[in-house]
Amino acid sequence: MNYTTQMDAARKGIVTREMEIVAKKEGIKVEKLMRLVARGEVAIPANKNHKNIEPEGVGNGLRTKINVNLGISKDCNDVEKELEKVKVAVEMKAEAIMDLSCYGKTQEFRQKLIGMSPAMIGTVPMYDAVGFYDKELKELTAEELLKVIETHAKDGVDFMTIHAGINKETAEVFKRNPRLTNLVSRGGALMFAWMQLNGKENPFYEHFDKVLDICEKYDVTISLGDACRPGSIADSTDPSQIKELMTLGELTKKAWERNVQVIIEGPGHMALNEIKANMMLEKKLCYGAPFYVLGPIVTDIAPGYDHITSAIGGAIAASTGADFLCYVTPAEHLRLPDLNDMKEGIIATKIAAHAADIAKGVKGARKWDNEMSDARKNLDWNKMIELAIDPEKAKKYRENSRPEDEKTCTMCGKMCAVRNMNKVMSGKNLNVLRDDE
Protein backbone atom coordinates (compact mmCIF):
# COMPACT_ATOMS: atom_id res chain seq x y z
CA MET A 1 0.00 0.00 0.00
CA ASN A 2 1.36 3.44 -0.93
CA TYR A 3 1.62 6.40 1.41
CA THR A 4 2.85 10.00 1.16
CA THR A 5 3.91 10.87 4.72
CA GLN A 6 4.40 9.17 8.07
CA MET A 7 1.00 10.52 9.11
CA ASP A 8 -0.63 9.17 5.96
CA ALA A 9 0.92 5.76 6.59
CA ALA A 10 -0.22 5.75 10.22
CA ARG A 11 -3.78 6.60 9.23
CA LYS A 12 -3.76 3.75 6.71
CA GLY A 13 -2.46 1.29 9.32
CA ILE A 14 0.94 0.96 7.63
CA VAL A 15 3.92 0.42 9.94
CA THR A 16 6.87 2.20 8.34
CA ARG A 17 10.56 1.49 8.90
CA GLU A 18 10.78 4.82 10.71
CA MET A 19 7.96 3.88 13.09
CA GLU A 20 9.65 0.58 13.90
CA ILE A 21 12.94 2.31 14.72
CA VAL A 22 11.28 4.97 16.89
CA ALA A 23 9.15 2.44 18.76
CA LYS A 24 12.24 0.38 19.56
CA LYS A 25 14.15 3.44 20.78
CA GLU A 26 11.26 4.51 22.99
CA GLY A 27 10.47 1.04 24.30
CA ILE A 28 6.82 1.19 23.27
CA LYS A 29 4.65 -0.92 20.99
CA VAL A 30 4.66 0.22 17.40
CA GLU A 31 0.85 0.06 17.27
CA LYS A 32 0.66 2.68 20.04
CA LEU A 33 3.16 4.88 18.26
CA MET A 34 1.21 4.57 15.03
CA ARG A 35 -1.96 5.80 16.75
CA LEU A 36 -0.10 8.82 18.15
CA VAL A 37 1.33 9.69 14.71
CA ALA A 38 -2.11 9.31 13.12
CA ARG A 39 -3.57 11.78 15.64
CA GLY A 40 -0.71 14.26 15.20
CA GLU A 41 0.41 13.94 18.83
CA VAL A 42 3.77 12.55 17.66
CA ALA A 43 5.78 13.64 14.62
CA ILE A 44 8.56 11.63 13.01
CA PRO A 45 10.47 14.18 10.91
CA ALA A 46 12.12 12.15 8.15
CA ASN A 47 12.43 13.65 4.67
CA LYS A 48 12.36 11.03 1.91
CA ASN A 49 15.66 12.46 0.59
CA HIS A 50 17.53 12.29 3.92
CA LYS A 51 18.87 8.81 3.29
CA ASN A 52 21.11 8.31 6.37
CA ILE A 53 18.70 9.59 9.00
CA GLU A 54 18.25 7.68 12.26
CA PRO A 55 14.62 8.64 12.91
CA GLU A 56 13.35 10.11 16.15
CA GLY A 57 9.85 10.70 17.42
CA VAL A 58 8.80 14.01 18.95
CA GLY A 59 5.69 14.24 21.05
CA ASN A 60 3.34 12.83 23.63
CA GLY A 61 4.79 10.18 25.96
CA LEU A 62 8.20 10.03 24.28
CA ARG A 63 11.62 11.11 25.55
CA THR A 64 12.17 14.87 25.39
CA LYS A 65 14.35 15.61 22.37
CA ILE A 66 16.91 18.40 21.96
CA ASN A 67 17.97 20.52 19.00
CA VAL A 68 21.33 22.16 18.32
CA ASN A 69 21.51 25.36 16.25
CA LEU A 70 24.43 25.78 13.84
CA GLY A 71 25.22 27.76 10.72
CA ILE A 72 27.25 30.61 9.30
CA SER A 73 26.66 34.35 9.47
CA LYS A 74 28.29 37.23 7.62
CA ASP A 75 30.62 37.95 10.54
CA CYS A 76 31.46 34.28 11.20
CA ASN A 77 31.41 32.40 7.91
CA ASP A 78 33.91 29.59 8.52
CA VAL A 79 32.17 26.54 7.05
CA GLU A 80 34.80 24.10 8.37
CA LYS A 81 34.26 25.25 11.95
CA GLU A 82 30.52 24.70 11.57
CA LEU A 83 31.07 21.23 10.12
CA GLU A 84 33.28 20.41 13.12
CA LYS A 85 30.39 21.44 15.36
CA VAL A 86 28.14 19.08 13.40
CA LYS A 87 30.49 16.15 14.09
CA VAL A 88 30.60 16.91 17.80
CA ALA A 89 26.84 17.45 18.06
CA VAL A 90 26.26 14.05 16.47
CA GLU A 91 28.83 12.44 18.82
CA MET A 92 27.00 14.03 21.76
CA LYS A 93 23.78 12.41 20.51
CA ALA A 94 21.75 15.53 19.78
CA GLU A 95 18.55 14.33 18.12
CA ALA A 96 18.23 17.35 15.82
CA ILE A 97 20.42 19.99 14.19
CA MET A 98 19.07 23.20 12.72
CA ASP A 99 21.05 25.00 10.04
CA LEU A 100 20.36 28.69 10.70
CA SER A 101 22.82 29.97 8.11
CA CYS A 102 21.89 33.46 7.00
CA TYR A 103 24.74 34.52 4.73
CA GLY A 104 25.69 33.82 1.14
CA LYS A 105 24.93 30.69 -0.84
CA THR A 106 24.08 28.21 1.88
CA GLN A 107 23.07 25.19 -0.19
CA GLU A 108 26.54 23.61 -0.28
CA PHE A 109 26.79 23.69 3.52
CA ARG A 110 23.24 22.42 3.92
CA GLN A 111 23.83 19.49 1.59
CA LYS A 112 27.06 18.54 3.39
CA LEU A 113 25.22 18.74 6.71
CA ILE A 114 22.41 16.46 5.53
CA GLY A 115 24.87 14.03 3.97
CA MET A 116 26.89 13.59 7.17
CA SER A 117 24.19 13.81 9.84
CA PRO A 118 22.04 10.93 11.10
CA ALA A 119 20.24 13.49 13.27
CA MET A 120 17.10 15.10 11.86
CA ILE A 121 17.85 18.40 10.13
CA GLY A 122 15.84 21.59 10.35
CA THR A 123 16.12 24.93 8.58
CA VAL A 124 14.43 28.34 8.41
CA PRO A 125 13.97 29.07 4.68
CA MET A 126 13.23 32.75 5.38
CA TYR A 127 16.83 33.20 6.60
CA ASP A 128 18.13 31.87 3.32
CA ALA A 129 15.94 33.86 0.95
CA VAL A 130 17.93 37.11 0.76
CA GLY A 131 21.22 35.32 0.04
CA PHE A 132 19.58 32.71 -2.20
CA TYR A 133 18.39 35.36 -4.67
CA ASP A 134 20.91 38.11 -3.81
CA LYS A 135 17.97 40.50 -3.45
CA GLU A 136 16.91 42.94 -0.77
CA LEU A 137 13.99 41.75 1.36
CA LYS A 138 11.38 44.09 -0.19
CA GLU A 139 12.16 42.82 -3.70
CA LEU A 140 11.46 39.15 -2.95
CA THR A 141 8.22 37.80 -4.42
CA ALA A 142 5.84 35.28 -2.87
CA GLU A 143 6.78 32.78 -5.59
CA GLU A 144 10.47 33.17 -4.79
CA LEU A 145 9.91 32.61 -1.07
CA LEU A 146 7.98 29.41 -1.82
CA LYS A 147 10.78 28.29 -4.14
CA VAL A 148 13.28 28.47 -1.26
CA ILE A 149 11.07 26.09 0.75
CA GLU A 150 10.99 23.67 -2.16
CA THR A 151 14.78 23.83 -2.56
CA HIS A 152 15.31 22.97 1.12
CA ALA A 153 12.82 20.13 0.82
CA LYS A 154 14.57 18.67 -2.22
CA ASP A 155 17.89 18.85 -0.37
CA GLY A 156 16.48 16.56 2.33
CA VAL A 157 15.55 18.89 5.21
CA ASP A 158 13.37 17.01 7.71
CA PHE A 159 11.59 19.91 9.37
CA MET A 160 11.30 23.59 8.48
CA THR A 161 10.37 26.60 10.54
CA ILE A 162 7.64 28.37 8.58
CA HIS A 163 6.47 31.69 10.04
CA ALA A 164 2.91 31.44 8.75
CA GLY A 165 1.16 32.69 11.88
CA ILE A 166 2.29 36.33 11.59
CA ASN A 167 -0.52 37.21 9.18
CA LYS A 168 -2.19 40.61 8.79
CA GLU A 169 -4.51 40.00 11.75
CA THR A 170 -1.66 39.03 14.06
CA ALA A 171 0.42 41.99 12.85
CA GLU A 172 -2.42 44.38 13.71
CA VAL A 173 -2.71 42.89 17.21
CA PHE A 174 1.04 43.36 17.61
CA LYS A 175 0.89 47.00 16.52
CA ARG A 176 -2.02 47.74 18.88
CA ASN A 177 -0.23 46.19 21.85
CA PRO A 178 3.29 47.69 22.19
CA ARG A 179 6.03 45.47 23.58
CA LEU A 180 9.22 46.16 25.46
CA THR A 181 11.29 44.16 22.95
CA ASN A 182 9.07 44.14 19.82
CA LEU A 183 9.69 41.01 17.68
CA VAL A 184 12.89 39.08 18.44
CA SER A 185 12.32 36.13 16.13
CA ARG A 186 14.74 36.69 13.24
CA GLY A 187 12.50 34.96 10.70
CA GLY A 188 9.39 36.52 12.19
CA ALA A 189 10.85 40.02 12.06
CA LEU A 190 11.91 39.49 8.42
CA MET A 191 8.42 38.34 7.47
CA PHE A 192 6.75 41.22 9.37
CA ALA A 193 9.09 43.67 7.61
CA TRP A 194 8.32 42.09 4.21
CA MET A 195 4.60 42.50 4.85
CA GLN A 196 4.96 46.12 5.94
CA LEU A 197 7.27 47.06 3.07
CA ASN A 198 5.02 45.47 0.43
CA GLY A 199 1.61 46.05 1.98
CA LYS A 200 0.73 42.40 1.39
CA GLU A 201 -0.37 39.32 3.30
CA ASN A 202 2.23 36.88 4.57
CA PRO A 203 2.79 34.58 1.55
CA PHE A 204 3.34 31.55 3.78
CA TYR A 205 -0.14 32.15 5.25
CA GLU A 206 -1.85 33.22 2.02
CA HIS A 207 -0.38 30.30 0.07
CA PHE A 208 -0.32 27.76 2.87
CA ASP A 209 -1.81 25.12 0.55
CA LYS A 210 1.26 25.45 -1.69
CA VAL A 211 3.53 25.06 1.34
CA LEU A 212 1.61 21.88 2.16
CA ASP A 213 2.04 20.61 -1.42
CA ILE A 214 5.81 20.76 -0.96
CA CYS A 215 5.80 19.25 2.53
CA GLU A 216 3.50 16.40 1.52
CA LYS A 217 5.65 15.56 -1.50
CA TYR A 218 8.88 15.17 0.48
CA ASP A 219 7.38 14.36 3.90
CA VAL A 220 8.74 17.51 5.51
CA THR A 221 7.41 18.26 8.98
CA ILE A 222 6.24 21.86 9.33
CA SER A 223 7.57 23.52 12.46
CA LEU A 224 5.11 26.39 12.71
CA GLY A 225 7.28 29.31 13.79
CA ASP A 226 6.50 31.70 16.61
CA ALA A 227 7.23 35.12 15.13
CA CYS A 228 5.70 36.67 18.23
CA ARG A 229 7.63 34.69 20.79
CA PRO A 230 8.51 36.93 23.74
CA GLY A 231 12.06 38.29 23.81
CA SER A 232 11.77 39.41 27.41
CA ILE A 233 9.81 38.25 30.41
CA ALA A 234 7.89 41.55 30.18
CA ASP A 235 6.35 40.46 26.86
CA SER A 236 5.34 36.87 27.63
CA THR A 237 1.76 35.62 27.37
CA ASP A 238 0.65 38.87 25.74
CA PRO A 239 -2.03 39.38 23.06
CA SER A 240 0.41 39.01 20.14
CA GLN A 241 1.78 35.68 21.37
CA ILE A 242 -1.66 34.23 22.06
CA LYS A 243 -3.20 35.52 18.81
CA GLU A 244 -0.41 33.90 16.80
CA LEU A 245 -0.79 30.65 18.75
CA MET A 246 -4.49 30.56 17.87
CA THR A 247 -3.59 31.01 14.20
CA LEU A 248 -1.03 28.21 14.44
CA GLY A 249 -3.77 25.95 15.77
CA GLU A 250 -5.92 26.68 12.72
CA LEU A 251 -2.98 25.98 10.41
CA THR A 252 -2.27 22.73 12.25
CA LYS A 253 -5.72 21.39 11.35
CA LYS A 254 -5.20 22.38 7.70
CA ALA A 255 -1.86 20.57 7.62
CA TRP A 256 -3.28 17.44 9.20
CA GLU A 257 -6.05 17.38 6.60
CA ARG A 258 -3.23 16.91 4.09
CA ASN A 259 -1.40 14.35 6.26
CA VAL A 260 1.46 16.79 6.83
CA GLN A 261 3.13 16.45 10.22
CA VAL A 262 3.30 19.52 12.46
CA ILE A 263 5.40 20.78 15.36
CA ILE A 264 4.47 24.05 17.11
CA GLU A 265 7.21 26.46 18.19
CA GLY A 266 6.94 28.41 21.42
CA PRO A 267 8.63 30.90 23.75
CA GLY A 268 11.13 32.40 24.30
CA HIS A 269 11.57 34.42 27.49
CA MET A 270 9.04 33.73 30.24
CA ALA A 271 8.78 33.97 34.03
CA LEU A 272 8.72 30.65 35.89
CA ASN A 273 5.14 31.01 37.06
CA GLU A 274 3.78 31.34 33.49
CA ILE A 275 5.41 28.28 31.94
CA LYS A 276 2.95 25.58 32.96
CA ALA A 277 -0.06 27.59 31.77
CA ASN A 278 1.62 28.25 28.42
CA MET A 279 2.24 24.55 27.88
CA MET A 280 -1.44 23.86 28.56
CA LEU A 281 -2.52 26.63 26.19
CA GLU A 282 -0.43 25.26 23.34
CA LYS A 283 -1.72 21.73 23.78
CA LYS A 284 -5.29 23.01 23.93
CA LEU A 285 -5.17 25.55 21.09
CA CYS A 286 -3.05 23.34 18.81
CA TYR A 287 -4.91 20.07 19.45
CA GLY A 288 -2.09 18.20 21.16
CA ALA A 289 0.55 18.84 18.48
CA PRO A 290 4.16 18.44 19.66
CA PHE A 291 5.55 21.60 21.27
CA TYR A 292 9.08 22.89 20.57
CA VAL A 293 10.39 25.61 22.90
CA LEU A 294 13.48 27.82 23.02
CA GLY A 295 14.19 27.74 26.75
CA PRO A 296 12.07 29.34 28.01
CA ILE A 297 14.70 31.74 29.40
CA VAL A 298 13.38 32.60 32.85
CA THR A 299 15.26 35.83 33.56
CA ASP A 300 16.77 38.45 31.26
CA ILE A 301 19.81 39.42 33.37
CA ALA A 302 22.28 36.59 32.71
CA PRO A 303 24.16 37.06 29.40
CA GLY A 304 26.99 34.53 29.43
CA TYR A 305 24.88 32.13 31.50
CA ASP A 306 21.75 31.78 29.42
CA HIS A 307 22.35 28.05 28.99
CA ILE A 308 21.46 27.93 32.71
CA THR A 309 18.46 30.28 32.58
CA SER A 310 17.22 28.26 29.60
CA ALA A 311 17.76 24.87 31.23
CA ILE A 312 15.73 25.96 34.26
CA GLY A 313 12.83 26.97 32.04
CA GLY A 314 13.27 23.99 29.73
CA ALA A 315 13.02 21.49 32.57
CA ILE A 316 9.77 23.06 33.76
CA ALA A 317 8.38 23.35 30.22
CA ALA A 318 9.17 19.76 29.28
CA SER A 319 7.84 18.40 32.57
CA THR A 320 4.52 20.16 31.94
CA GLY A 321 3.98 19.46 28.25
CA ALA A 322 6.81 20.54 25.93
CA ASP A 323 8.26 17.74 23.80
CA PHE A 324 11.30 19.29 22.13
CA LEU A 325 13.88 21.69 23.56
CA CYS A 326 16.02 24.00 21.45
CA TYR A 327 19.36 24.38 23.14
CA VAL A 328 20.67 27.73 24.31
CA THR A 329 24.40 28.34 24.78
CA PRO A 330 26.40 30.70 27.03
CA ALA A 331 26.87 32.85 23.92
CA GLU A 332 23.14 33.59 23.55
CA HIS A 333 22.51 37.33 23.00
CA LEU A 334 26.27 37.92 22.68
CA ARG A 335 27.87 36.18 19.65
CA LEU A 336 27.82 33.13 17.41
CA PRO A 337 28.59 30.14 19.67
CA ASP A 338 31.97 28.46 19.37
CA LEU A 339 32.57 24.73 19.84
CA ASN A 340 32.84 24.92 23.63
CA ASP A 341 29.71 27.07 23.85
CA MET A 342 27.89 24.44 21.82
CA LYS A 343 29.05 21.64 24.13
CA GLU A 344 27.89 23.51 27.24
CA GLY A 345 24.56 24.27 25.60
CA ILE A 346 24.02 20.62 24.66
CA ILE A 347 24.84 19.35 28.15
CA ALA A 348 22.63 21.92 29.89
CA THR A 349 19.70 21.13 27.60
CA LYS A 350 20.17 17.36 27.94
CA ILE A 351 20.08 17.76 31.73
CA ALA A 352 16.82 19.71 31.44
CA ALA A 353 15.31 17.14 29.08
CA HIS A 354 16.27 14.20 31.27
CA ALA A 355 15.03 15.88 34.45
CA ALA A 356 11.71 16.48 32.72
CA ASP A 357 11.49 12.87 31.53
CA ILE A 358 11.85 11.71 35.14
CA ALA A 359 9.03 14.04 36.19
CA LYS A 360 6.82 12.90 33.28
CA GLY A 361 7.40 9.24 34.08
CA VAL A 362 8.88 8.46 30.67
CA LYS A 363 9.63 4.75 30.47
CA GLY A 364 13.17 3.95 31.60
CA ALA A 365 14.10 7.54 32.51
CA ARG A 366 14.94 6.75 36.15
CA LYS A 367 17.08 3.71 35.28
CA TRP A 368 20.12 5.87 34.46
CA ASP A 369 19.85 7.74 37.77
CA ASN A 370 19.46 4.54 39.76
CA GLU A 371 22.58 3.10 38.13
CA MET A 372 24.52 6.26 39.05
CA SER A 373 23.26 6.09 42.62
CA ASP A 374 24.32 2.47 42.89
CA ALA A 375 27.81 3.36 41.62
CA ARG A 376 28.02 6.16 44.21
CA LYS A 377 26.96 3.85 47.01
CA ASN A 378 29.72 1.43 45.99
CA LEU A 379 32.25 4.28 45.53
CA ASP A 380 32.85 2.97 42.03
CA TRP A 381 34.46 6.05 40.52
CA ASN A 382 35.08 4.53 37.10
CA LYS A 383 31.42 3.59 36.80
CA MET A 384 30.32 7.06 37.96
CA ILE A 385 32.45 8.67 35.27
CA GLU A 386 31.17 6.23 32.65
CA LEU A 387 27.56 7.03 33.54
CA ALA A 388 28.04 10.82 33.72
CA ILE A 389 26.18 12.94 31.18
CA ASP A 390 29.59 14.52 30.43
CA PRO A 391 32.21 11.82 31.19
CA GLU A 392 35.06 13.98 29.92
CA LYS A 393 34.42 16.73 32.45
CA ALA A 394 33.74 14.31 35.30
CA LYS A 395 37.04 12.52 34.64
CA LYS A 396 38.95 15.79 34.44
CA TYR A 397 37.59 16.97 37.80
CA ARG A 398 38.37 13.65 39.45
CA GLU A 399 41.95 13.55 38.15
CA ASN A 400 42.69 17.18 38.95
CA SER A 401 42.25 16.67 42.71
CA ARG A 402 43.27 13.26 44.01
CA PRO A 403 42.36 12.26 47.59
CA GLU A 404 44.55 10.50 50.16
CA ASP A 405 42.05 7.64 50.21
CA GLU A 406 41.28 6.69 46.60
CA LYS A 407 37.83 5.49 47.59
CA THR A 408 36.86 9.04 48.58
CA CYS A 409 37.18 12.52 47.06
CA THR A 410 38.92 15.66 48.29
CA MET A 411 35.66 17.22 49.50
CA CYS A 412 35.23 14.89 52.51
CA GLY A 413 38.18 12.48 52.55
CA LYS A 414 37.73 9.89 55.30
CA MET A 415 34.68 11.76 56.59
CA CYS A 416 32.87 10.61 53.43
CA ALA A 417 29.36 9.62 54.51
CA VAL A 418 29.14 6.89 51.87
CA ARG A 419 32.45 5.30 52.91
CA ASN A 420 31.61 5.41 56.58
CA MET A 421 28.07 4.10 56.24
CA ASN A 422 29.29 1.22 54.08
CA LYS A 423 31.79 0.25 56.79
CA VAL A 424 29.41 0.63 59.73
CA MET A 425 26.50 -1.12 58.02
CA SER A 426 28.75 -4.09 57.17
CA GLY A 427 29.99 -4.37 60.78
CA LYS A 428 33.53 -3.09 60.10
CA ASN A 429 35.64 -0.82 62.29
CA LEU A 430 35.83 2.85 61.32
CA ASN A 431 38.96 4.99 61.46
CA VAL A 432 38.71 8.61 60.44
CA LEU A 433 42.01 10.02 61.76
CA ARG A 434 44.27 7.01 61.13
CA ASP A 435 44.67 4.31 58.53
CA ASP A 436 42.16 1.48 58.68
CA GLU A 437 43.25 -1.59 60.58
XYZ file of C-alpha atoms in Angstrom, residues 69 100 124 127 161 163 166 174 179-193 225-236 238 240-241 244 265-270 294-297 300 328 332-333:
53
model
C 21.508 25.361 16.253
C 20.365 28.687 10.704
C 14.427 28.338 8.408
C 16.830 33.196 6.603
C 10.368 26.603 10.545
C 6.470 31.694 10.038
C 2.291 36.326 11.594
C 1.045 43.364 17.614
C 6.032 45.470 23.584
C 9.223 46.160 25.461
C 11.291 44.164 22.949
C 9.071 44.141 19.819
C 9.689 41.006 17.681
C 12.889 39.084 18.442
C 12.319 36.130 16.126
C 14.744 36.690 13.240
C 12.504 34.961 10.698
C 9.392 36.522 12.186
C 10.855 40.017 12.057
C 11.913 39.492 8.423
C 8.420 38.344 7.470
C 6.752 41.215 9.374
C 9.094 43.670 7.612
C 7.278 29.313 13.790
C 6.496 31.697 16.608
C 7.226 35.116 15.126
C 5.697 36.671 18.232
C 7.626 34.687 20.792
C 8.512 36.934 23.737
C 12.062 38.290 23.810
C 11.774 39.414 27.409
C 9.805 38.248 30.410
C 7.887 41.546 30.184
C 6.353 40.459 26.861
C 5.340 36.873 27.632
C 0.651 38.869 25.737
C 0.407 39.011 20.144
C 1.778 35.682 21.370
C -0.413 33.903 16.803
C 7.207 26.458 18.191
C 6.942 28.408 21.419
C 8.631 30.898 23.745
C 11.125 32.396 24.301
C 11.567 34.418 27.490
C 9.045 33.729 30.244
C 13.478 27.816 23.023
C 14.190 27.742 26.745
C 12.075 29.341 28.008
C 14.700 31.744 29.403
C 16.768 38.453 31.262
C 20.674 27.725 24.308
C 23.139 33.590 23.547
C 22.510 37.331 23.001
